[in-house]
Short mmCIF file of N, CA and C in Angstrom, two decimals:
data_model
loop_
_atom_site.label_atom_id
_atom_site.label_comp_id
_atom_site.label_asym_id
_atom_site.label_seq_id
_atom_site.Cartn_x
_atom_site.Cartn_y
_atom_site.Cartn_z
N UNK A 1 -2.02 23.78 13.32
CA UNK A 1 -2.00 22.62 12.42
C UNK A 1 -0.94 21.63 12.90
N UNK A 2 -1.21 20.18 13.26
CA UNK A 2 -0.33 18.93 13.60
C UNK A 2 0.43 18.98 12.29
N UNK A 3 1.90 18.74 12.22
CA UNK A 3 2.90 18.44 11.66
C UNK A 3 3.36 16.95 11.48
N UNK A 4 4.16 16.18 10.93
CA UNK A 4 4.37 15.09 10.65
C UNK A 4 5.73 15.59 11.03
N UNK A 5 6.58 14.63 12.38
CA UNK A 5 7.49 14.53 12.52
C UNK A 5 8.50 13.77 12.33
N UNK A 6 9.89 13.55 12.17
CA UNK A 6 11.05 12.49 11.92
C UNK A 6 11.59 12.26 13.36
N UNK A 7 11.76 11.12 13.52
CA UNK A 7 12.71 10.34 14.61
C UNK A 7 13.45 9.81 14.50
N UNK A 8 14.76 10.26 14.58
CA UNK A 8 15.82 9.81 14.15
C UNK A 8 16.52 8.32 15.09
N UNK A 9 16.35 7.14 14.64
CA UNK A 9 16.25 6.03 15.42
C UNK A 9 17.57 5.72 15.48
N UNK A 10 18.36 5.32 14.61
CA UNK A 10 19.76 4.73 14.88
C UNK A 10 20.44 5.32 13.29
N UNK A 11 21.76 6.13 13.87
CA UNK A 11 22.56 6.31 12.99
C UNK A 11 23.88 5.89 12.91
N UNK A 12 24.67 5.67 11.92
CA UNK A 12 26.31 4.70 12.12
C UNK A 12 26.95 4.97 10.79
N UNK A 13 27.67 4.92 11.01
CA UNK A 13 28.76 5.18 9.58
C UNK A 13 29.21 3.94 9.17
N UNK A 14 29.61 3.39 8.37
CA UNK A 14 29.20 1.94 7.55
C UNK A 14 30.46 1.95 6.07
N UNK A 15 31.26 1.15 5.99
CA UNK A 15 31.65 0.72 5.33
C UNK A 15 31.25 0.86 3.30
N UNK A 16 31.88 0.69 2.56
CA UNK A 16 31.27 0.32 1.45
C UNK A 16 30.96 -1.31 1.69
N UNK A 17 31.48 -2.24 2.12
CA UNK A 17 31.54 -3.46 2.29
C UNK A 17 30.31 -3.93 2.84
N UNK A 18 29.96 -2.70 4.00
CA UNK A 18 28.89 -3.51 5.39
C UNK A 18 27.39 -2.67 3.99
N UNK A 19 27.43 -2.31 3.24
CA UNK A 19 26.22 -1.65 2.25
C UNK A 19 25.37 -3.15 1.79
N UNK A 20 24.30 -3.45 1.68
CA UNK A 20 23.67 -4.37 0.94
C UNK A 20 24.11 -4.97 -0.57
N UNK A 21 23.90 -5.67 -0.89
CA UNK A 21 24.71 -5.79 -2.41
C UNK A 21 23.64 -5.20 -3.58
N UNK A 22 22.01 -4.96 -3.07
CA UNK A 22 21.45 -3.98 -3.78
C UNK A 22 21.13 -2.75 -3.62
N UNK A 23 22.49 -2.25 -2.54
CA UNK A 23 22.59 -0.65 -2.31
C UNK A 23 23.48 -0.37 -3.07
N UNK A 24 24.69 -1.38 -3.04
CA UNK A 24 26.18 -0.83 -3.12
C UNK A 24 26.26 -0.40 -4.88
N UNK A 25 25.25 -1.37 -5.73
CA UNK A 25 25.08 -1.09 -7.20
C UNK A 25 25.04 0.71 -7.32
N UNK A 26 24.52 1.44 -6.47
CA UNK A 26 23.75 2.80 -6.82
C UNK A 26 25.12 3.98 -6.50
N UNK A 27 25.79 3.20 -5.93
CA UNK A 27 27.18 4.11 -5.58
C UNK A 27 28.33 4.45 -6.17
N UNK A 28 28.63 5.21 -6.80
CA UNK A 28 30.07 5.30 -7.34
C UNK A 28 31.59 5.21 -6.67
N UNK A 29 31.62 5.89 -5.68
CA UNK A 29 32.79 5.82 -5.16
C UNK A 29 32.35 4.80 -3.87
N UNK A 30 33.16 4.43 -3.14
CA UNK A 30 33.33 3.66 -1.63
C UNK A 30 33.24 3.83 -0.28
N UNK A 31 32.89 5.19 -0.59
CA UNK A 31 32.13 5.91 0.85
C UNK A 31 33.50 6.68 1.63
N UNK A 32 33.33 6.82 2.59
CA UNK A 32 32.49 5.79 4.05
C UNK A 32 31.32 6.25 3.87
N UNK A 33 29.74 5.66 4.65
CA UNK A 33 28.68 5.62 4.36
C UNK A 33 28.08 6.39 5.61
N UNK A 34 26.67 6.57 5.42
CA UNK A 34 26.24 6.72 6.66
C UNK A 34 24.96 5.65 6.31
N UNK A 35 24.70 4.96 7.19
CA UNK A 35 23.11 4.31 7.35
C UNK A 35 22.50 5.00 8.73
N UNK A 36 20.91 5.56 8.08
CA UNK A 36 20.26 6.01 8.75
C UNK A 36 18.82 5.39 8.92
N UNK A 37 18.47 5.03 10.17
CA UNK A 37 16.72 4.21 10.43
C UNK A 37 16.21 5.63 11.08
N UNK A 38 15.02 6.04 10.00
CA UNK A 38 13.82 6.90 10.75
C UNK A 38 12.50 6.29 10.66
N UNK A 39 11.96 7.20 11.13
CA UNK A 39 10.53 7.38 11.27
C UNK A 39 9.61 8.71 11.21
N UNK A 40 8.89 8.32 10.07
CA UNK A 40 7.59 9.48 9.79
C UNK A 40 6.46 9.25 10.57
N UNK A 41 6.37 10.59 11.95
CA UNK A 41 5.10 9.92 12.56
C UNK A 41 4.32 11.13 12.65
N UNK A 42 3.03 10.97 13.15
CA UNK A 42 2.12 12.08 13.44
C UNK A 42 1.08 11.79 14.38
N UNK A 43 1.42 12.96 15.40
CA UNK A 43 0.52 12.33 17.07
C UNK A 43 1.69 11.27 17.73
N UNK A 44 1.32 10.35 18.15
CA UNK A 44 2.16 9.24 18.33
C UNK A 44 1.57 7.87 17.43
N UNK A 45 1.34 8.17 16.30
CA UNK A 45 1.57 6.84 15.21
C UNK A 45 2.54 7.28 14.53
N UNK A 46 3.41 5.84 14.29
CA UNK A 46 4.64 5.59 13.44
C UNK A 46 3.57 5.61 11.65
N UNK A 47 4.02 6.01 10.82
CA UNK A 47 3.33 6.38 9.27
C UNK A 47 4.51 5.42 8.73
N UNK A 48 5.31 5.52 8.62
CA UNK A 48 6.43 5.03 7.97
C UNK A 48 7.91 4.82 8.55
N UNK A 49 8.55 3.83 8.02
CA UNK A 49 10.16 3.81 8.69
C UNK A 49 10.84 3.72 7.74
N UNK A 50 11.88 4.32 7.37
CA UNK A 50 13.11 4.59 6.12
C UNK A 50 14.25 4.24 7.20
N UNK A 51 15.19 3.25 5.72
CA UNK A 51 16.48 2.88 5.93
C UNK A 51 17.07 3.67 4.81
N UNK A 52 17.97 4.75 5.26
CA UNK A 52 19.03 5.89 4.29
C UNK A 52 20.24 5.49 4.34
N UNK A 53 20.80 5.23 2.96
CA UNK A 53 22.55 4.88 2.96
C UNK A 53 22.86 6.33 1.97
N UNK A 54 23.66 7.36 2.30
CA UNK A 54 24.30 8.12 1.89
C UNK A 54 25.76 7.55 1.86
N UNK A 55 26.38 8.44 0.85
CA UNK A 55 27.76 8.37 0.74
C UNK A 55 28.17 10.02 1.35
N UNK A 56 28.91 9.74 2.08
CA UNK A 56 29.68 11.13 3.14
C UNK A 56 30.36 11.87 2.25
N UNK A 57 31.23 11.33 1.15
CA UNK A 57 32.07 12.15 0.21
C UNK A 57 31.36 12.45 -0.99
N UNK A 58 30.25 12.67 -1.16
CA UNK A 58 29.34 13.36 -2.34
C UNK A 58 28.48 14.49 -2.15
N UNK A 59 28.32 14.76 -0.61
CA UNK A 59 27.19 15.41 0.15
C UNK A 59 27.93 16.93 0.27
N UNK A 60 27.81 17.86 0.02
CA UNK A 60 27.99 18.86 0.27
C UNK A 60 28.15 19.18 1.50
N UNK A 61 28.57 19.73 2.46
CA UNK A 61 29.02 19.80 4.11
C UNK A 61 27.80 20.68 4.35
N UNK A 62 27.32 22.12 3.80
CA UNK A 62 25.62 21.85 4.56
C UNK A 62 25.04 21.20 4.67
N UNK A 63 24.84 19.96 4.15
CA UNK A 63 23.53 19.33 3.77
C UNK A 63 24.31 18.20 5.03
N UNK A 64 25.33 17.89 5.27
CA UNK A 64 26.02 16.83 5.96
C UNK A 64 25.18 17.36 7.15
N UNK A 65 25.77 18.65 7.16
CA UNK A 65 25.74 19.32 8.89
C UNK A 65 24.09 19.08 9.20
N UNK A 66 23.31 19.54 8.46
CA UNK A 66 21.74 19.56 8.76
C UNK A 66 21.54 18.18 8.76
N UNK A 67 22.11 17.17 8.31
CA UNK A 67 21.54 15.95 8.41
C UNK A 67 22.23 15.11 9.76
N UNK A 68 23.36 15.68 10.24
CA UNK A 68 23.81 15.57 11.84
C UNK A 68 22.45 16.41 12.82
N UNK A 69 22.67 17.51 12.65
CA UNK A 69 22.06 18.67 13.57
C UNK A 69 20.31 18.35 13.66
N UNK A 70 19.50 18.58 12.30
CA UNK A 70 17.79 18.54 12.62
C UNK A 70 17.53 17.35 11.89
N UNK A 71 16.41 17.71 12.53
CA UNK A 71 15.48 16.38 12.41
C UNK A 71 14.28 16.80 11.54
N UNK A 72 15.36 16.93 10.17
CA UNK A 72 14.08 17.12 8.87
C UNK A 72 14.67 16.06 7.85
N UNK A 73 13.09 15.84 7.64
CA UNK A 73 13.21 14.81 6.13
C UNK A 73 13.97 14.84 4.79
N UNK A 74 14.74 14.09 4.44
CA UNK A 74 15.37 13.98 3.24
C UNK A 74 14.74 15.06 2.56
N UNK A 75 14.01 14.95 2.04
CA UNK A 75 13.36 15.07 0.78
C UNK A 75 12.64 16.86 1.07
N UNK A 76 12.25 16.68 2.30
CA UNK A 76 12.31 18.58 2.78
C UNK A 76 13.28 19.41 2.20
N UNK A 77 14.11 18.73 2.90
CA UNK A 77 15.85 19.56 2.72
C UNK A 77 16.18 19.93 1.94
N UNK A 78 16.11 18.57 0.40
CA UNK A 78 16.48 18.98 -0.74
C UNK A 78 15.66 19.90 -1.92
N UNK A 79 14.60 19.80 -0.57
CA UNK A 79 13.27 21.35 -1.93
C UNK A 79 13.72 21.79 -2.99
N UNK A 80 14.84 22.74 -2.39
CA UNK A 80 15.49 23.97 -2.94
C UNK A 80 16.27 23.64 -3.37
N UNK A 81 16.57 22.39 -4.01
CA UNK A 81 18.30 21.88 -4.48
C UNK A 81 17.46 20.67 -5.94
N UNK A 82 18.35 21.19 -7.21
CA UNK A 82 17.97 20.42 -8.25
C UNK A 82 18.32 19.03 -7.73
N UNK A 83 17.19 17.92 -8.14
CA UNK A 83 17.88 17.44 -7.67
C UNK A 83 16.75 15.55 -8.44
N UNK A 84 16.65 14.43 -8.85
CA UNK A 84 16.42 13.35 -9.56
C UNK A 84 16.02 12.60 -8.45
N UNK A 85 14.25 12.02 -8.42
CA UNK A 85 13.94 10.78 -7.62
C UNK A 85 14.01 9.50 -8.64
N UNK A 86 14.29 8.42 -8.48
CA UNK A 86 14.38 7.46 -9.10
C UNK A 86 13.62 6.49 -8.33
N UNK A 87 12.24 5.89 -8.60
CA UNK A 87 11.82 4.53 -8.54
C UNK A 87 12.52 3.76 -8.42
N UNK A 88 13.05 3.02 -7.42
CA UNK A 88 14.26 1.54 -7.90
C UNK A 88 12.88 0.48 -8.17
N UNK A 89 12.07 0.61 -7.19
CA UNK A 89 10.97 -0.92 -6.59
C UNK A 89 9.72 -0.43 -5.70
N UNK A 90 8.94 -0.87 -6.05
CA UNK A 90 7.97 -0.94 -5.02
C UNK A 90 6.76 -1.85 -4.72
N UNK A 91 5.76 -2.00 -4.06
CA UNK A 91 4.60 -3.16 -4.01
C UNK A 91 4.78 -3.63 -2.31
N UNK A 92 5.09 -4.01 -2.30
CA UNK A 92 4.84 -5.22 -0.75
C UNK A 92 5.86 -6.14 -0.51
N UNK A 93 6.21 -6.10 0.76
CA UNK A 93 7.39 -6.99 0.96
C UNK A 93 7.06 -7.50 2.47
N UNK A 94 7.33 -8.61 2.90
CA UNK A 94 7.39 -9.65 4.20
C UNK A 94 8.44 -8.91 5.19
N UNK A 95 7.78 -9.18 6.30
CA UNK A 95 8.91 -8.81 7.69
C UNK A 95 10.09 -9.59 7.10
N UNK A 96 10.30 -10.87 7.13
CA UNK A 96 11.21 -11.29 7.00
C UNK A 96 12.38 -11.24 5.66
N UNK A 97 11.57 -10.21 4.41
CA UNK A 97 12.42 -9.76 3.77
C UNK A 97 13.25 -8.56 3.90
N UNK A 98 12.40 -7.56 5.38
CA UNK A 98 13.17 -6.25 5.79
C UNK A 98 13.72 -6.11 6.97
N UNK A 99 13.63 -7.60 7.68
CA UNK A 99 13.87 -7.07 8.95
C UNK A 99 15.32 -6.86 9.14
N UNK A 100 16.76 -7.84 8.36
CA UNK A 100 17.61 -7.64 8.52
C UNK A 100 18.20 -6.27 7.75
N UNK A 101 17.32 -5.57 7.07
CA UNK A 101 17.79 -4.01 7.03
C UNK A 101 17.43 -2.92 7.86
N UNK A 102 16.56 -3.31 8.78
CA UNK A 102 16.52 -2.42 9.79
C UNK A 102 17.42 -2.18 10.84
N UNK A 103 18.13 -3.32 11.14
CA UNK A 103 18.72 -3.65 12.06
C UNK A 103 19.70 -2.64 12.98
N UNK A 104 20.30 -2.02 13.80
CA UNK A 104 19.71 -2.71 15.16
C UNK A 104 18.23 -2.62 15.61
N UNK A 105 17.38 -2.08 14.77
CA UNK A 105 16.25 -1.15 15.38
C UNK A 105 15.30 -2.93 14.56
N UNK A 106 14.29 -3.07 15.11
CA UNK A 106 12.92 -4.19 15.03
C UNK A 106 12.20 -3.33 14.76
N UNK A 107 11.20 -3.81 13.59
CA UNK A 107 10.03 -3.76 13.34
C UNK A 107 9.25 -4.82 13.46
N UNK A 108 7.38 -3.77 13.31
CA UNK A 108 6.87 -5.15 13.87
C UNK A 108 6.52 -6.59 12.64
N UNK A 109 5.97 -7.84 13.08
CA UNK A 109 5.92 -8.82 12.08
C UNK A 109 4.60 -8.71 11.14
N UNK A 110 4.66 -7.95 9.60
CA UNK A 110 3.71 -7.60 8.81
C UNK A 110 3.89 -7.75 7.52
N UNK A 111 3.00 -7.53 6.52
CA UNK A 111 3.21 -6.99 5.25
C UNK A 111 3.15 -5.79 5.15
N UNK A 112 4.37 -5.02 4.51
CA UNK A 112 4.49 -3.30 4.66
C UNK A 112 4.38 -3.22 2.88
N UNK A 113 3.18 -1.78 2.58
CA UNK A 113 3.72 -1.41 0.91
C UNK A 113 5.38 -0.75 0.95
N UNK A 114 5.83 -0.89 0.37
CA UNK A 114 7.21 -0.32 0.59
C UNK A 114 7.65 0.67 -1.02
N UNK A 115 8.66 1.53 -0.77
CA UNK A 115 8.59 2.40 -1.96
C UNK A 115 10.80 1.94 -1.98
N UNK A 116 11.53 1.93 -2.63
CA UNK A 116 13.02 2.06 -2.88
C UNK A 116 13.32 2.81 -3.83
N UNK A 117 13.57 4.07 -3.09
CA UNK A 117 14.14 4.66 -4.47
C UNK A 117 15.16 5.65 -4.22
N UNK A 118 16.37 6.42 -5.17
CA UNK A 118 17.52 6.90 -5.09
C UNK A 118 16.96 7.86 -4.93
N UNK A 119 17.58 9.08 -4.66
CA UNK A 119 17.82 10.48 -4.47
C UNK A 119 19.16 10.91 -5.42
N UNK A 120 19.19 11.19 -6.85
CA UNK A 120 20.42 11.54 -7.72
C UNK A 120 20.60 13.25 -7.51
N UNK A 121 21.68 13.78 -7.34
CA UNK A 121 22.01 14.96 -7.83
C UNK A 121 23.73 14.98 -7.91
N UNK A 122 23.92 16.09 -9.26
CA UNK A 122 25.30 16.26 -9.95
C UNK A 122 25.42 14.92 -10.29
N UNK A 123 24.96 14.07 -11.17
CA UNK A 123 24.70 13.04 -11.68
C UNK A 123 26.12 11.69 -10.61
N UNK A 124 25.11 11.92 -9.13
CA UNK A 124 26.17 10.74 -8.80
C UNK A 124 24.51 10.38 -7.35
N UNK A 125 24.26 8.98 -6.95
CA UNK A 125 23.34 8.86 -6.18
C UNK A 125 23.84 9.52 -4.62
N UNK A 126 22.90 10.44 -4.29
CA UNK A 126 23.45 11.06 -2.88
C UNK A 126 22.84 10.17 -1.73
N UNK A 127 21.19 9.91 -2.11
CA UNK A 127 20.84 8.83 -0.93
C UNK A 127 20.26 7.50 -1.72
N UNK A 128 20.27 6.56 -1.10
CA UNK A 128 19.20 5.24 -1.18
C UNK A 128 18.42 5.21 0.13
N UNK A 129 16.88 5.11 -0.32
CA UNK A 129 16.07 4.82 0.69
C UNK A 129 14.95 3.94 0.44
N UNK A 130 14.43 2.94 1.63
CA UNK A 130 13.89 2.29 1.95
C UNK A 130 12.38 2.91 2.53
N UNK A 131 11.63 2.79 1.94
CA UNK A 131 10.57 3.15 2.84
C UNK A 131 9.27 2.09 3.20
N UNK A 132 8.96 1.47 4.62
CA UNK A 132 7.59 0.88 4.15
C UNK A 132 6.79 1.90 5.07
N UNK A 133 5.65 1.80 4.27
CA UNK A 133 4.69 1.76 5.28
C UNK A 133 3.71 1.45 5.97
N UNK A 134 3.16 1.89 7.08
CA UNK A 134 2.48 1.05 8.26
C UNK A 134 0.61 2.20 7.38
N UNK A 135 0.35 0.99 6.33
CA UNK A 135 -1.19 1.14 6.24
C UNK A 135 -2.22 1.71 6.88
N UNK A 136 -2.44 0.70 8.07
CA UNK A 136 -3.39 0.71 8.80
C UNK A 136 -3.26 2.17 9.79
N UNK A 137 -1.80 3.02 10.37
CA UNK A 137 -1.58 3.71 10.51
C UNK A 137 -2.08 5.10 10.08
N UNK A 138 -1.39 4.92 8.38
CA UNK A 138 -1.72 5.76 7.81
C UNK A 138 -3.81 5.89 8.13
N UNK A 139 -3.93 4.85 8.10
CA UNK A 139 -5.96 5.09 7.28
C UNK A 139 -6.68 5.66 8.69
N UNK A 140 -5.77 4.96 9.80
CA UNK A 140 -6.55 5.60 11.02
C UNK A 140 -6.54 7.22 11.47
N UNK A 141 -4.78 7.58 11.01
CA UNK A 141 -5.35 9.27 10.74
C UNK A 141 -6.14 9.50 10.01
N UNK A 142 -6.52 9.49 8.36
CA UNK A 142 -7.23 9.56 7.93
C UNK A 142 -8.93 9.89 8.37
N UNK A 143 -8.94 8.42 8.97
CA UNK A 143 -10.32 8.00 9.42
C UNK A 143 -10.95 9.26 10.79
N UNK A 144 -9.68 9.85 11.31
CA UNK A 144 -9.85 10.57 12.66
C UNK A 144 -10.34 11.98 12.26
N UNK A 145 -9.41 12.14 10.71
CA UNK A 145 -10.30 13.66 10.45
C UNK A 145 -11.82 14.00 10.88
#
C-alpha cells in the first residue's frame, strides 16, 4: 500500500516578533518559535503545503526531538496525546495572499482551498498551521484509482 509522505522544506527558529500578527494572537508566552514549510505528497504529487509556528517552550522535549529527527505529520504524532483542533478559517485564498508566508520556499501562482487551524493541548496553543491545498492534485490521485 502507497503511503502519503511529509517533506520537510525549510525549517528556522523565529522570534515572537518575526510571527505574523494573526499567529502571534494564538500564543501565550514569546517563544522562541519554530516556523516550519511542509509538504503532504503521494507518488511525486505535492497534495498539500503547511506553514507550522510552534512555540519551543510549551512542547514537551519528545515531541521537540521527533519533530527535529522524523518526518511525520503533526497530527500523526499527536494520536496518542489528548489533545484540541480548533478551526481558526477556511475557504480559498489568492497566491498573493500566501505567498509571503511561505517564504523562503515559492509556491505556485493559484487559488488554493486552505484550512488554519490551532493544535491546543494543556490549555496553551502548541501549533498554528496553515494548510492549502493543491485540488487538482488531490482529484488526479483520486481519478488514477
Amino acid at each position: 500500500m502507497k503511503k502519503v509522505s511529509l517533506n520537510i522544506i525549510h525549517q528556522e527558529i523565529v522570534t515572537f516578533n518575526d510571527l505574523p500578527s494573526d499567529v502571534k494572537v494564538f500564543f501565550k508566552s514569546k517563544g522562541p518559535f519554530v516556523k516550519r514549510i511542509t509538504s503532504l505528497n503521494f507518488e511525486n504529487r505535492t497534495l498539500s503545503e503547511n506553514v507550522v509556528y510552534f512555540d519551543i517552550s510549551t512542547i514537551d522535549k519528545p515531541i521537540q526531538n521527533r519533530l527535529s529527527t522524523e518526518n511525520i505529520p503533526i497530527g500523526k504524532m499527536l494520536n496518542s496525546m489528548e489533545n484540541k483542533r480548533v478551526i481558526v478559517s477556511h475557504g480559498f485564498k489568492e497566491y498573493d495572499e500566501l505567498r509571503n508566508s511561505y517564504l523562503p520556499h515559492s509556491i505556485l501562482k493559484s487559488t488554493y482551498p486552505y484550512k488554519e487551524y490551532i493544535i491546543i493541548r494543556n490549555e496553551n496553543c502548541w501549533f498554528h498551521i496553515t494548510e492549502i491545498f493543491h485540488s487538482k492534485e488531490i482529484v488526479s490521485c483520486i481519478a488514477d484509482k
